[in-house]
mmCIF file of N, CA and C in Angstrom:
data_model
loop_
_atom_site.group_PDB
_atom_site.id
_atom_site.type_symbol
_atom_site.label_atom_id
_atom_site.label_comp_id
_atom_site.label_asym_id
_atom_site.label_seq_id
_atom_site.Cartn_x
_atom_site.Cartn_y
_atom_site.Cartn_z
ATOM 1 N N MET U 9 0.839 -1.172 0.000
ATOM 2 C CA MET U 9 0.000 0.000 0.000
ATOM 3 C C MET U 9 0.889 1.243 0.000
ATOM 4 N N PRO U 10 1.041 1.917 -1.145
ATOM 5 C CA PRO U 10 1.808 3.154 -1.183
ATOM 6 C C PRO U 10 1.072 4.270 -0.440
ATOM 7 N N ILE U 11 1.835 5.055 0.304
ATOM 8 C CA ILE U 11 1.276 6.196 1.025
ATOM 9 C C ILE U 11 2.114 7.420 0.674
ATOM 10 N N ALA U 12 1.458 8.465 0.156
ATOM 11 C CA ALA U 12 2.139 9.714 -0.170
ATOM 12 C C ALA U 12 1.740 10.769 0.854
ATOM 13 N N HIS U 13 2.737 11.458 1.379
ATOM 14 C CA HIS U 13 2.509 12.587 2.290
ATOM 15 C C HIS U 13 2.823 13.852 1.508
ATOM 16 N N VAL U 14 1.873 14.771 1.428
ATOM 17 C CA VAL U 14 2.051 16.021 0.701
ATOM 18 C C VAL U 14 1.878 17.164 1.696
ATOM 19 N N TYR U 15 2.924 17.956 1.856
ATOM 20 C CA TYR U 15 2.873 19.102 2.759
ATOM 21 C C TYR U 15 2.590 20.353 1.936
ATOM 22 N N LEU U 16 1.569 21.101 2.338
ATOM 23 C CA LEU U 16 1.181 22.331 1.644
ATOM 24 C C LEU U 16 0.994 23.451 2.650
ATOM 25 N N ILE U 17 1.295 24.661 2.211
ATOM 26 C CA ILE U 17 0.917 25.821 3.003
ATOM 27 C C ILE U 17 -0.599 25.900 2.965
ATOM 28 N N GLU U 18 -1.205 26.138 4.111
ATOM 29 C CA GLU U 18 -2.666 26.184 4.200
ATOM 30 C C GLU U 18 -3.262 27.218 3.262
ATOM 31 N N GLY U 19 -4.534 26.995 2.886
ATOM 32 C CA GLY U 19 -5.245 28.008 2.146
ATOM 33 C C GLY U 19 -5.836 27.581 0.813
ATOM 34 N N ARG U 20 -5.510 26.377 0.335
ATOM 35 C CA ARG U 20 -6.080 25.941 -0.939
ATOM 36 C C ARG U 20 -7.505 25.440 -0.737
ATOM 37 N N ASP U 21 -8.333 25.620 -1.755
ATOM 38 C CA ASP U 21 -9.722 25.190 -1.634
ATOM 39 C C ASP U 21 -9.856 23.673 -1.818
ATOM 40 N N GLU U 22 -11.006 23.163 -1.442
ATOM 41 C CA GLU U 22 -11.249 21.716 -1.462
ATOM 42 C C GLU U 22 -11.123 21.136 -2.869
ATOM 43 N N GLU U 23 -11.565 21.872 -3.870
ATOM 44 C CA GLU U 23 -11.482 21.378 -5.251
ATOM 45 C C GLU U 23 -10.030 21.123 -5.661
ATOM 46 N N LYS U 24 -9.137 22.027 -5.312
ATOM 47 C CA LYS U 24 -7.719 21.852 -5.647
ATOM 48 C C LYS U 24 -7.123 20.668 -4.910
ATOM 49 N N LYS U 25 -7.502 20.490 -3.652
ATOM 50 C CA LYS U 25 -6.978 19.353 -2.888
ATOM 51 C C LYS U 25 -7.506 18.031 -3.445
ATOM 52 N N GLU U 26 -8.766 18.001 -3.859
ATOM 53 C CA GLU U 26 -9.325 16.790 -4.479
ATOM 54 C C GLU U 26 -8.578 16.463 -5.769
ATOM 55 N N ARG U 27 -8.281 17.493 -6.578
ATOM 56 C CA ARG U 27 -7.546 17.279 -7.822
ATOM 57 C C ARG U 27 -6.136 16.773 -7.531
ATOM 58 N N LEU U 28 -5.494 17.324 -6.516
ATOM 59 C CA LEU U 28 -4.155 16.876 -6.134
ATOM 60 C C LEU U 28 -4.179 15.413 -5.717
ATOM 61 N N ILE U 29 -5.141 15.041 -4.895
ATOM 62 C CA ILE U 29 -5.258 13.640 -4.460
ATOM 63 C C ILE U 29 -5.410 12.721 -5.671
ATOM 64 N N ALA U 30 -6.280 13.097 -6.603
ATOM 65 C CA ALA U 30 -6.516 12.272 -7.789
ATOM 66 C C ALA U 30 -5.254 12.140 -8.636
ATOM 67 N N GLU U 31 -4.551 13.240 -8.851
ATOM 68 C CA GLU U 31 -3.376 13.204 -9.713
ATOM 69 C C GLU U 31 -2.197 12.487 -9.070
ATOM 70 N N VAL U 32 -2.002 12.668 -7.769
ATOM 71 C CA VAL U 32 -0.929 11.942 -7.078
ATOM 72 C C VAL U 32 -1.236 10.438 -7.094
ATOM 73 N N THR U 33 -2.482 10.095 -6.851
ATOM 74 C CA THR U 33 -2.886 8.684 -6.901
ATOM 75 C C THR U 33 -2.589 8.094 -8.267
ATOM 76 N N ASP U 34 -2.967 8.795 -9.324
ATOM 77 C CA ASP U 34 -2.736 8.306 -10.681
ATOM 78 C C ASP U 34 -1.243 8.166 -10.976
ATOM 79 N N ALA U 35 -0.441 9.131 -10.533
ATOM 80 C CA ALA U 35 1.007 9.069 -10.762
ATOM 81 C C ALA U 35 1.628 7.860 -10.074
ATOM 82 N N ILE U 36 1.222 7.600 -8.839
ATOM 83 C CA ILE U 36 1.746 6.435 -8.116
ATOM 84 C C ILE U 36 1.308 5.149 -8.810
ATOM 85 N N HIS U 37 0.056 5.094 -9.211
ATOM 86 C CA HIS U 37 -0.473 3.930 -9.921
ATOM 87 C C HIS U 37 0.364 3.644 -11.177
ATOM 88 N N ARG U 38 0.621 4.676 -11.969
ATOM 89 C CA ARG U 38 1.389 4.501 -13.210
ATOM 90 C C ARG U 38 2.847 4.152 -12.928
ATOM 91 N N ALA U 39 3.452 4.810 -11.951
ATOM 92 C CA ALA U 39 4.885 4.649 -11.706
ATOM 93 C C ALA U 39 5.252 3.283 -11.145
ATOM 94 N N VAL U 40 4.431 2.759 -10.241
ATOM 95 C CA VAL U 40 4.794 1.492 -9.583
ATOM 96 C C VAL U 40 3.762 0.391 -9.787
ATOM 97 N N ASP U 41 2.796 0.654 -10.678
ATOM 98 C CA ASP U 41 1.757 -0.324 -11.005
ATOM 99 C C ASP U 41 0.971 -0.770 -9.773
ATOM 100 N N ALA U 42 0.789 0.153 -8.844
ATOM 101 C CA ALA U 42 0.001 -0.148 -7.637
ATOM 102 C C ALA U 42 -1.479 -0.052 -7.990
ATOM 103 N N PRO U 43 -2.289 -0.957 -7.470
ATOM 104 C CA PRO U 43 -3.725 -0.835 -7.694
ATOM 105 C C PRO U 43 -4.233 0.495 -7.115
ATOM 106 N N ILE U 44 -5.099 1.167 -7.852
ATOM 107 C CA ILE U 44 -5.639 2.460 -7.422
ATOM 108 C C ILE U 44 -6.203 2.372 -6.001
ATOM 109 N N ASP U 45 -6.922 1.299 -5.709
ATOM 110 C CA ASP U 45 -7.556 1.161 -4.389
ATOM 111 C C ASP U 45 -6.556 1.025 -3.244
ATOM 112 N N SER U 46 -5.299 0.752 -3.570
ATOM 113 C CA SER U 46 -4.313 0.587 -2.500
ATOM 114 C C SER U 46 -3.550 1.874 -2.197
ATOM 115 N N VAL U 47 -3.717 2.894 -3.019
ATOM 116 C CA VAL U 47 -2.953 4.144 -2.865
ATOM 117 C C VAL U 47 -3.627 5.047 -1.843
ATOM 118 N N ARG U 48 -2.809 5.605 -0.956
ATOM 119 C CA ARG U 48 -3.286 6.561 0.048
ATOM 120 C C ARG U 48 -2.529 7.866 -0.128
ATOM 121 N N VAL U 49 -3.224 8.979 -0.033
ATOM 122 C CA VAL U 49 -2.601 10.298 -0.132
ATOM 123 C C VAL U 49 -3.026 11.108 1.089
ATOM 124 N N LEU U 50 -2.051 11.604 1.822
ATOM 125 C CA LEU U 50 -2.311 12.432 2.999
ATOM 126 C C LEU U 50 -1.849 13.851 2.710
ATOM 127 N N ILE U 51 -2.746 14.789 2.844
ATOM 128 C CA ILE U 51 -2.387 16.198 2.698
ATOM 129 C C ILE U 51 -2.243 16.775 4.103
ATOM 130 N N ILE U 52 -1.057 17.301 4.356
ATOM 131 C CA ILE U 52 -0.785 17.928 5.646
ATOM 132 C C ILE U 52 -0.675 19.431 5.391
ATOM 133 N N GLU U 53 -1.642 20.191 5.911
ATOM 134 C CA GLU U 53 -1.628 21.637 5.723
ATOM 135 C C GLU U 53 -0.870 22.294 6.873
ATOM 136 N N VAL U 54 0.080 23.115 6.499
ATOM 137 C CA VAL U 54 0.949 23.765 7.464
ATOM 138 C C VAL U 54 0.591 25.251 7.528
ATOM 139 N N PRO U 55 0.394 25.796 8.737
ATOM 140 C CA PRO U 55 0.139 27.230 8.847
ATOM 141 C C PRO U 55 1.302 28.028 8.247
ATOM 142 N N LYS U 56 0.981 29.151 7.655
ATOM 143 C CA LYS U 56 1.994 29.976 6.993
ATOM 144 C C LYS U 56 3.127 30.375 7.928
ATOM 145 N N GLU U 57 2.791 30.585 9.194
ATOM 146 C CA GLU U 57 3.843 30.981 10.138
ATOM 147 C C GLU U 57 4.703 29.804 10.595
ATOM 148 N N HIS U 58 4.342 28.583 10.197
ATOM 149 C CA HIS U 58 5.128 27.391 10.550
ATOM 150 C C HIS U 58 5.885 26.831 9.362
ATOM 151 N N PHE U 59 5.865 27.510 8.223
ATOM 152 C CA PHE U 59 6.504 27.044 6.993
ATOM 153 C C PHE U 59 7.611 28.025 6.643
ATOM 154 N N GLY U 60 8.857 27.570 6.687
ATOM 155 C CA GLY U 60 9.988 28.460 6.447
ATOM 156 C C GLY U 60 10.490 28.402 5.022
ATOM 157 N N ILE U 61 10.816 29.568 4.482
ATOM 158 C CA ILE U 61 11.385 29.691 3.135
ATOM 159 C C ILE U 61 12.556 30.670 3.234
ATOM 160 N N ALA U 62 13.733 30.208 2.941
ATOM 161 C CA ALA U 62 14.924 31.064 2.920
ATOM 162 C C ALA U 62 15.093 31.852 4.217
ATOM 163 N N GLY U 63 14.845 31.185 5.335
ATOM 164 C CA GLY U 63 15.085 31.813 6.624
ATOM 165 C C GLY U 63 13.959 32.672 7.164
ATOM 166 N N GLN U 64 12.816 32.705 6.485
ATOM 167 C CA GLN U 64 11.671 33.473 6.957
ATOM 168 C C GLN U 64 10.412 32.619 6.837
ATOM 169 N N SER U 65 9.417 32.955 7.643
ATOM 170 C CA SER U 65 8.147 32.240 7.519
ATOM 171 C C SER U 65 7.463 32.636 6.210
ATOM 172 N N ALA U 66 6.645 31.735 5.703
ATOM 173 C CA ALA U 66 5.890 32.028 4.484
ATOM 174 C C ALA U 66 4.977 33.231 4.711
ATOM 175 N N LYS U 67 4.457 33.352 5.927
ATOM 176 C CA LYS U 67 3.588 34.496 6.241
ATOM 177 C C LYS U 67 4.355 35.804 6.095
ATOM 178 N N LYS U 68 5.563 35.842 6.659
ATOM 179 C CA LYS U 68 6.378 37.064 6.578
ATOM 180 C C LYS U 68 6.752 37.377 5.132
ATOM 181 N N ARG U 69 6.934 36.336 4.318
ATOM 182 C CA ARG U 69 7.292 36.516 2.900
ATOM 183 C C ARG U 69 6.083 36.831 2.025
ATOM 184 N N GLY U 70 4.885 36.843 2.638
ATOM 185 C CA GLY U 70 3.692 37.193 1.888
ATOM 186 C C GLY U 70 3.116 36.072 1.034
ATOM 187 N N ARG U 71 3.386 34.842 1.443
ATOM 188 C CA ARG U 71 2.894 33.697 0.672
ATOM 189 C C ARG U 71 1.508 33.316 1.064
#
């Protein structure tokens, strides 16, 4: 059972997250021939102030 962990800065809408889950699932299925039903995708949303980019939080960088 392949499991993908995807870390994102919070704020994307449900439609985008659903599309991401579908596309990551399909990519894993194609890459390793895993049955679609066995693929798991976990989206971990990180608050902007907890996500660092080049020494600053994403919030401070205006992301």
